[in-house]
PDB file of C-alpha atoms in Angstrom:
ATOM      1  CA  UNK A   1      -7.035   1.028 -37.491  1.00 46.00           C
ATOM      2  CA  UNK A   2      -3.852  -0.449 -35.996  1.00 50.00           C
ATOM      3  CA  UNK A   3      -2.250   0.493 -32.711  1.00 50.00           C
ATOM      4  CA  UNK A   4       1.374   1.076 -32.117  1.00 55.00           C
ATOM      5  CA  UNK A   5       2.985  -1.534 -29.841  1.00 56.00           C
ATOM      6  CA  UNK A   6       4.264   1.006 -27.248  1.00 53.00           C
ATOM      7  CA  UNK A   7       0.877   2.722 -26.915  1.00 52.00           C
ATOM      8  CA  UNK A   8      -0.431   0.705 -23.861  1.00 53.00           C
ATOM      9  CA  UNK A   9       2.814   1.279 -21.941  1.00 55.00           C
ATOM     10  CA  UNK A  10       2.481   5.045 -22.741  1.00 56.00           C
ATOM     11  CA  UNK A  11      -1.060   5.189 -21.402  1.00 56.00           C
ATOM     12  CA  UNK A  12      -0.051   3.408 -18.240  1.00 58.00           C
ATOM     13  CA  UNK A  13       2.702   5.966 -17.663  1.00 58.00           C
ATOM     14  CA  UNK A  14       0.368   8.835 -18.232  1.00 61.00           C
ATOM     15  CA  UNK A  15      -2.192   7.382 -15.910  1.00 77.00           C
ATOM     16  CA  UNK A  16       0.323   6.688 -13.213  1.00 77.00           C
ATOM     17  CA  UNK A  17       1.741  10.299 -13.560  1.00 83.00           C
ATOM     18  CA  UNK A  18      -1.823  11.636 -13.276  1.00 88.00           C
ATOM     19  CA  UNK A  19      -2.541   9.555 -10.279  1.00 86.00           C
ATOM     20  CA  UNK A  20       0.715  10.699  -8.563  1.00 89.00           C
ATOM     21  CA  UNK A  21      -0.036  14.337  -9.290  1.00 90.00           C
ATOM     22  CA  UNK A  22      -3.760  14.049  -8.192  1.00 93.00           C
ATOM     23  CA  UNK A  23      -2.417  12.317  -5.063  1.00 94.00           C
ATOM     24  CA  UNK A  24      -0.159  15.192  -4.232  1.00 93.00           C
ATOM     25  CA  UNK A  25      -2.978  17.642  -4.669  1.00 94.00           C
ATOM     26  CA  UNK A  26      -5.215  15.512  -2.404  1.00 95.00           C
ATOM     27  CA  UNK A  27      -2.582  15.494   0.377  1.00 96.00           C
ATOM     28  CA  UNK A  28      -1.937  19.170  -0.061  1.00 93.00           C
ATOM     29  CA  UNK A  29      -5.593  19.898   0.386  1.00 96.00           C
ATOM     30  CA  UNK A  30      -5.936  17.628   3.424  1.00 97.00           C
ATOM     31  CA  UNK A  31      -2.974  19.539   4.939  1.00 95.00           C
ATOM     32  CA  UNK A  32      -4.966  22.681   4.411  1.00 95.00           C
ATOM     33  CA  UNK A  33      -8.233  21.243   5.849  1.00 97.00           C
ATOM     34  CA  UNK A  34      -6.612  19.725   9.030  1.00 95.00           C
ATOM     35  CA  UNK A  35      -4.221  21.450  11.482  1.00 91.00           C
ATOM     36  CA  UNK A  36      -2.634  18.329  12.844  1.00 96.00           C
ATOM     37  CA  UNK A  37      -0.597  15.844  10.811  1.00 96.00           C
ATOM     38  CA  UNK A  38      -2.091  13.003  12.755  1.00 97.00           C
ATOM     39  CA  UNK A  39      -5.571  13.960  11.476  1.00 98.00           C
ATOM     40  CA  UNK A  40      -4.219  13.911   7.859  1.00 97.00           C
ATOM     41  CA  UNK A  41      -2.552  10.535   8.480  1.00 97.00           C
ATOM     42  CA  UNK A  42      -5.844   9.218   9.854  1.00 98.00           C
ATOM     43  CA  UNK A  43      -7.788  10.448   6.847  1.00 98.00           C
ATOM     44  CA  UNK A  44      -5.272   9.077   4.421  1.00 98.00           C
ATOM     45  CA  UNK A  45      -5.423   5.677   6.169  1.00 98.00           C
ATOM     46  CA  UNK A  46      -9.270   5.721   6.173  1.00 98.00           C
ATOM     47  CA  UNK A  47      -9.366   6.652   2.433  1.00 97.00           C
ATOM     48  CA  UNK A  48      -6.918   3.943   1.671  1.00 97.00           C
ATOM     49  CA  UNK A  49      -8.727   1.352   3.627  1.00 98.00           C
ATOM     50  CA  UNK A  50     -11.839   2.089   1.617  1.00 97.00           C
ATOM     51  CA  UNK A  51      -9.827   1.758  -1.600  1.00 96.00           C
ATOM     52  CA  UNK A  52      -8.350  -1.610  -0.411  1.00 96.00           C
ATOM     53  CA  UNK A  53     -11.703  -3.173   0.315  1.00 96.00           C
ATOM     54  CA  UNK A  54     -12.775  -2.477  -3.157  1.00 95.00           C
ATOM     55  CA  UNK A  55      -9.436  -3.116  -4.901  1.00 94.00           C
ATOM     56  CA  UNK A  56      -9.141  -6.710  -3.581  1.00 94.00           C
ATOM     57  CA  UNK A  57     -11.874  -7.980  -5.979  1.00 93.00           C
ATOM     58  CA  UNK A  58     -10.051  -6.447  -9.029  1.00 93.00           C
ATOM     59  CA  UNK A  59      -6.674  -7.908  -7.736  1.00 95.00           C
ATOM     60  CA  UNK A  60      -8.095 -11.414  -7.306  1.00 93.00           C
ATOM     61  CA  UNK A  61      -9.799 -11.271 -10.793  1.00 93.00           C
ATOM     62  CA  UNK A  62      -6.961  -9.888 -12.730  1.00 92.00           C
ATOM     63  CA  UNK A  63      -4.035 -11.662 -11.068  1.00 93.00           C
ATOM     64  CA  UNK A  64      -5.505 -15.239 -10.907  1.00 90.00           C
ATOM     65  CA  UNK A  65      -3.568 -15.942  -7.703  1.00 91.00           C
ATOM     66  CA  UNK A  66      -4.221 -18.905  -5.599  1.00 90.00           C
ATOM     67  CA  UNK A  67      -4.916 -18.921  -1.815  1.00 91.00           C
ATOM     68  CA  UNK A  68      -1.771 -18.109   0.165  1.00 92.00           C
ATOM     69  CA  UNK A  69      -0.854 -20.745   2.734  1.00 92.00           C
ATOM     70  CA  UNK A  70       1.284 -18.678   5.051  1.00 93.00           C
ATOM     71  CA  UNK A  71       1.908 -15.097   6.098  1.00 94.00           C
ATOM     72  CA  UNK A  72       5.221 -15.086   4.197  1.00 93.00           C
ATOM     73  CA  UNK A  73       3.478 -16.127   1.013  1.00 94.00           C
ATOM     74  CA  UNK A  74       0.919 -13.339   1.539  1.00 95.00           C
ATOM     75  CA  UNK A  75       3.660 -10.779   2.088  1.00 95.00           C
ATOM     76  CA  UNK A  76       5.486 -12.029  -1.083  1.00 95.00           C
ATOM     77  CA  UNK A  77       2.222 -11.821  -3.063  1.00 95.00           C
ATOM     78  CA  UNK A  78       1.617  -8.270  -1.935  1.00 96.00           C
ATOM     79  CA  UNK A  79       5.106  -7.252  -2.993  1.00 95.00           C
ATOM     80  CA  UNK A  80       5.728  -9.155  -6.116  1.00 94.00           C
ATOM     81  CA  UNK A  81       2.190  -9.103  -7.636  1.00 95.00           C
ATOM     82  CA  UNK A  82       0.103  -6.293  -6.134  1.00 95.00           C
ATOM     83  CA  UNK A  83       2.696  -3.585  -5.948  1.00 94.00           C
ATOM     84  CA  UNK A  84       3.925  -4.480  -9.414  1.00 92.00           C
ATOM     85  CA  UNK A  85       0.378  -4.448 -10.906  1.00 91.00           C
ATOM     86  CA  UNK A  86      -0.871  -1.264  -9.467  1.00 90.00           C
ATOM     87  CA  UNK A  87       2.329   0.841  -8.788  1.00 89.00           C
ATOM     88  CA  UNK A  88       4.862  -0.631 -11.242  1.00 88.00           C
ATOM     89  CA  UNK A  89       7.320  -1.371  -8.427  1.00 92.00           C
ATOM     90  CA  UNK A  90       8.431  -4.573  -6.676  1.00 95.00           C
ATOM     91  CA  UNK A  91       9.471  -4.006  -3.035  1.00 96.00           C
ATOM     92  CA  UNK A  92      11.712  -6.396  -1.253  1.00 96.00           C
ATOM     93  CA  UNK A  93      10.320  -8.410   1.614  1.00 96.00           C
ATOM     94  CA  UNK A  94      11.949  -9.217   4.909  1.00 94.00           C
ATOM     95  CA  UNK A  95      10.570 -11.174   7.880  1.00 90.00           C
ATOM     96  CA  UNK A  96      11.258  -9.202  11.037  1.00 79.00           C
ATOM     97  CA  UNK A  97       9.923 -11.657  13.674  1.00 87.00           C
ATOM     98  CA  UNK A  98      10.712 -15.180  14.822  1.00 86.00           C
ATOM     99  CA  UNK A  99       6.935 -15.817  15.054  1.00 86.00           C
ATOM    100  CA  UNK A 100       6.763 -15.235  11.334  1.00 89.00           C
ATOM    101  CA  UNK A 101       3.905 -12.743  11.479  1.00 93.00           C
ATOM    102  CA  UNK A 102       5.848  -9.433  10.953  1.00 95.00           C
ATOM    103  CA  UNK A 103       7.204  -8.414   7.611  1.00 97.00           C
ATOM    104  CA  UNK A 104       8.638  -5.292   5.940  1.00 96.00           C
ATOM    105  CA  UNK A 105       8.067  -4.131   2.431  1.00 97.00           C
ATOM    106  CA  UNK A 106      11.209  -2.175   1.440  1.00 96.00           C
ATOM    107  CA  UNK A 107      10.741   0.228  -1.547  1.00 94.00           C
ATOM    108  CA  UNK A 108      13.866   1.520  -3.201  1.00 91.00           C
ATOM    109  CA  UNK A 109      11.571   3.719  -5.341  1.00 89.00           C
ATOM    110  CA  UNK A 110       8.248   4.961  -4.158  1.00 90.00           C
ATOM    111  CA  UNK A 111       6.174   6.214  -7.133  1.00 88.00           C
ATOM    112  CA  UNK A 112       3.818   8.204  -5.011  1.00 91.00           C
ATOM    113  CA  UNK A 113       6.702  10.699  -4.241  1.00 92.00           C
ATOM    114  CA  UNK A 114       7.922  11.236  -7.735  1.00 88.00           C
ATOM    115  CA  UNK A 115       7.072  14.873  -7.708  1.00 87.00           C
ATOM    116  CA  UNK A 116       7.777  15.499  -4.008  1.00 89.00           C
ATOM    117  CA  UNK A 117      11.130  16.911  -2.977  1.00 82.00           C
ATOM    118  CA  UNK A 118      10.776  16.883   0.782  1.00 82.00           C
ATOM    119  CA  UNK A 119       8.194  17.521   3.535  1.00 86.00           C
ATOM    120  CA  UNK A 120       8.194  20.928   5.092  1.00 85.00           C
ATOM    121  CA  UNK A 121       9.679  21.199   8.551  1.00 86.00           C
ATOM    122  CA  UNK A 122       6.253  22.107  10.000  1.00 89.00           C
ATOM    123  CA  UNK A 123       4.882  18.800   8.700  1.00 91.00           C
ATOM    124  CA  UNK A 124       7.467  16.604  10.275  1.00 89.00           C
ATOM    125  CA  UNK A 125       4.988  14.004  11.523  1.00 94.00           C
ATOM    126  CA  UNK A 126       2.981  13.750   8.291  1.00 96.00           C
ATOM    127  CA  UNK A 127       2.958  10.313   6.744  1.00 96.00           C
ATOM    128  CA  UNK A 128       2.639  11.414   3.091  1.00 96.00           C
ATOM    129  CA  UNK A 129       2.033   7.948   1.657  1.00 95.00           C
ATOM    130  CA  UNK A 130      -0.203   6.751   4.524  1.00 97.00           C
ATOM    131  CA  UNK A 131      -2.858   5.893   1.892  1.00 97.00           C
ATOM    132  CA  UNK A 132      -0.804   2.714   1.031  1.00 97.00           C
ATOM    133  CA  UNK A 133      -1.137   1.437   4.554  1.00 97.00           C
ATOM    134  CA  UNK A 134      -4.893   1.759   4.448  1.00 97.00           C
ATOM    135  CA  UNK A 135      -5.008  -0.025   1.086  1.00 97.00           C
ATOM    136  CA  UNK A 136      -3.020  -2.881   2.320  1.00 97.00           C
ATOM    137  CA  UNK A 137      -4.916  -3.198   5.583  1.00 98.00           C
ATOM    138  CA  UNK A 138      -8.305  -3.005   3.795  1.00 97.00           C
ATOM    139  CA  UNK A 139      -7.459  -5.604   1.230  1.00 97.00           C
ATOM    140  CA  UNK A 140      -5.998  -7.976   3.764  1.00 97.00           C
ATOM    141  CA  UNK A 141      -9.114  -7.603   5.839  1.00 96.00           C
ATOM    142  CA  UNK A 142     -11.366  -8.535   2.985  1.00 95.00           C
ATOM    143  CA  UNK A 143      -9.500 -11.861   2.718  1.00 94.00           C
ATOM    144  CA  UNK A 144      -9.879 -12.346   6.573  1.00 94.00           C
ATOM    145  CA  UNK A 145      -6.455 -11.350   7.524  1.00 95.00           C
ATOM    146  CA  UNK A 146      -6.327  -8.784  10.276  1.00 96.00           C
ATOM    147  CA  UNK A 147      -3.167  -6.727   9.996  1.00 97.00           C
ATOM    148  CA  UNK A 148      -1.584  -3.664  11.431  1.00 97.00           C
ATOM    149  CA  UNK A 149       0.236  -1.641   8.628  1.00 97.00           C
ATOM    150  CA  UNK A 150       2.548   1.283   9.381  1.00 97.00           C
ATOM    151  CA  UNK A 151       5.440   3.169   7.883  1.00 95.00           C
ATOM    152  CA  UNK A 152       8.587   2.297   9.507  1.00 95.00           C
ATOM    153  CA  UNK A 153      10.937   4.388   7.355  1.00 94.00           C
ATOM    154  CA  UNK A 154      10.259   7.078   4.873  1.00 93.00           C
ATOM    155  CA  UNK A 155      12.609   8.679   2.307  1.00 91.00           C
ATOM    156  CA  UNK A 156      10.617  11.938   2.536  1.00 91.00           C
ATOM    157  CA  UNK A 157      11.855  12.083   6.295  1.00 90.00           C
ATOM    158  CA  UNK A 158      15.515  11.488   5.427  1.00 88.00           C
ATOM    159  CA  UNK A 159      15.611   7.640   5.704  1.00 90.00           C
ATOM    160  CA  UNK A 160      17.618   5.637   3.226  1.00 89.00           C
ATOM    161  CA  UNK A 161      14.550   3.635   2.048  1.00 92.00           C
ATOM    162  CA  UNK A 162      10.832   3.628   2.422  1.00 94.00           C
ATOM    163  CA  UNK A 163       9.714   0.729   4.608  1.00 96.00           C
ATOM    164  CA  UNK A 164       6.185  -0.384   5.286  1.00 97.00           C
ATOM    165  CA  UNK A 165       5.660  -2.744   8.227  1.00 97.00           C
ATOM    166  CA  UNK A 166       2.935  -5.318   8.197  1.00 97.00           C
ATOM    167  CA  UNK A 167       2.009  -7.231  11.301  1.00 96.00           C
ATOM    168  CA  UNK A 168      -0.542  -9.986  11.054  1.00 96.00           C
ATOM    169  CA  UNK A 169      -2.590  -9.937  14.164  1.00 93.00           C
ATOM    170  CA  UNK A 170      -3.650 -13.571  14.473  1.00 79.00           C
ATOM    171  CA  UNK A 171      -1.519 -16.672  14.902  1.00 61.00           C
ATOM    172  CA  UNK A 172      -1.558 -18.966  11.895  1.00 53.00           C
ATOM    173  CA  UNK A 173      -3.450 -21.635  13.846  1.00 54.00           C
ATOM    174  CA  UNK A 174      -6.177 -19.050  14.593  1.00 50.00           C
ATOM    175  CA  UNK A 175      -7.054 -18.979  10.840  1.00 48.00           C
ATOM    176  CA  UNK A 176      -8.052 -22.537  10.614  1.00 52.00           C
ATOM    177  CA  UNK A 177     -11.730 -23.198  11.065  1.00 51.00           C
ATOM    178  CA  UNK A 178     -13.235 -26.328  12.467  1.00 47.00           C
ATOM    179  CA  UNK A 179     -16.078 -27.920  10.655  1.00 44.00           C
ATOM    180  CA  UNK A 180     -18.825 -29.571  12.552  1.00 45.00           C
TER     181      UNK A 180
END
């Protein structure tokens, strides 16, 4: 039995749409379960963190990437390989500190909000896609890179783009280990 050439792409699109719809239902349920947006944000981050610590093995196995030698290389790898592999988008990367440890991932299109028009006014402090921050933080931690990951801008809140900030918490020289 032969397969048509467009079949795999069609299955990926269906899987992504199913994921996006399921994610929307998850966020809606969390909003019902928790009164405060901060609690929903924390829960999404915690869930994402759990996903990230498991997803890194799949990423390393499937992508075949080599060890990154700098924070900028790591940020580029997240944007150009990981986001493309799992979400089908490639955010642009900008360095936002002279120390070279703060980066922004700027998404012109965020696939997690494909079916979301806007956040209700009573949910103004909800960070709808906070799961992504947890995923990135968890994956980085599993490769021994402590980082703070937060949303800096969000289209759902009226910003022009969606921007995720990554701040690596150790200086590059702290990462080197001395051998006895």
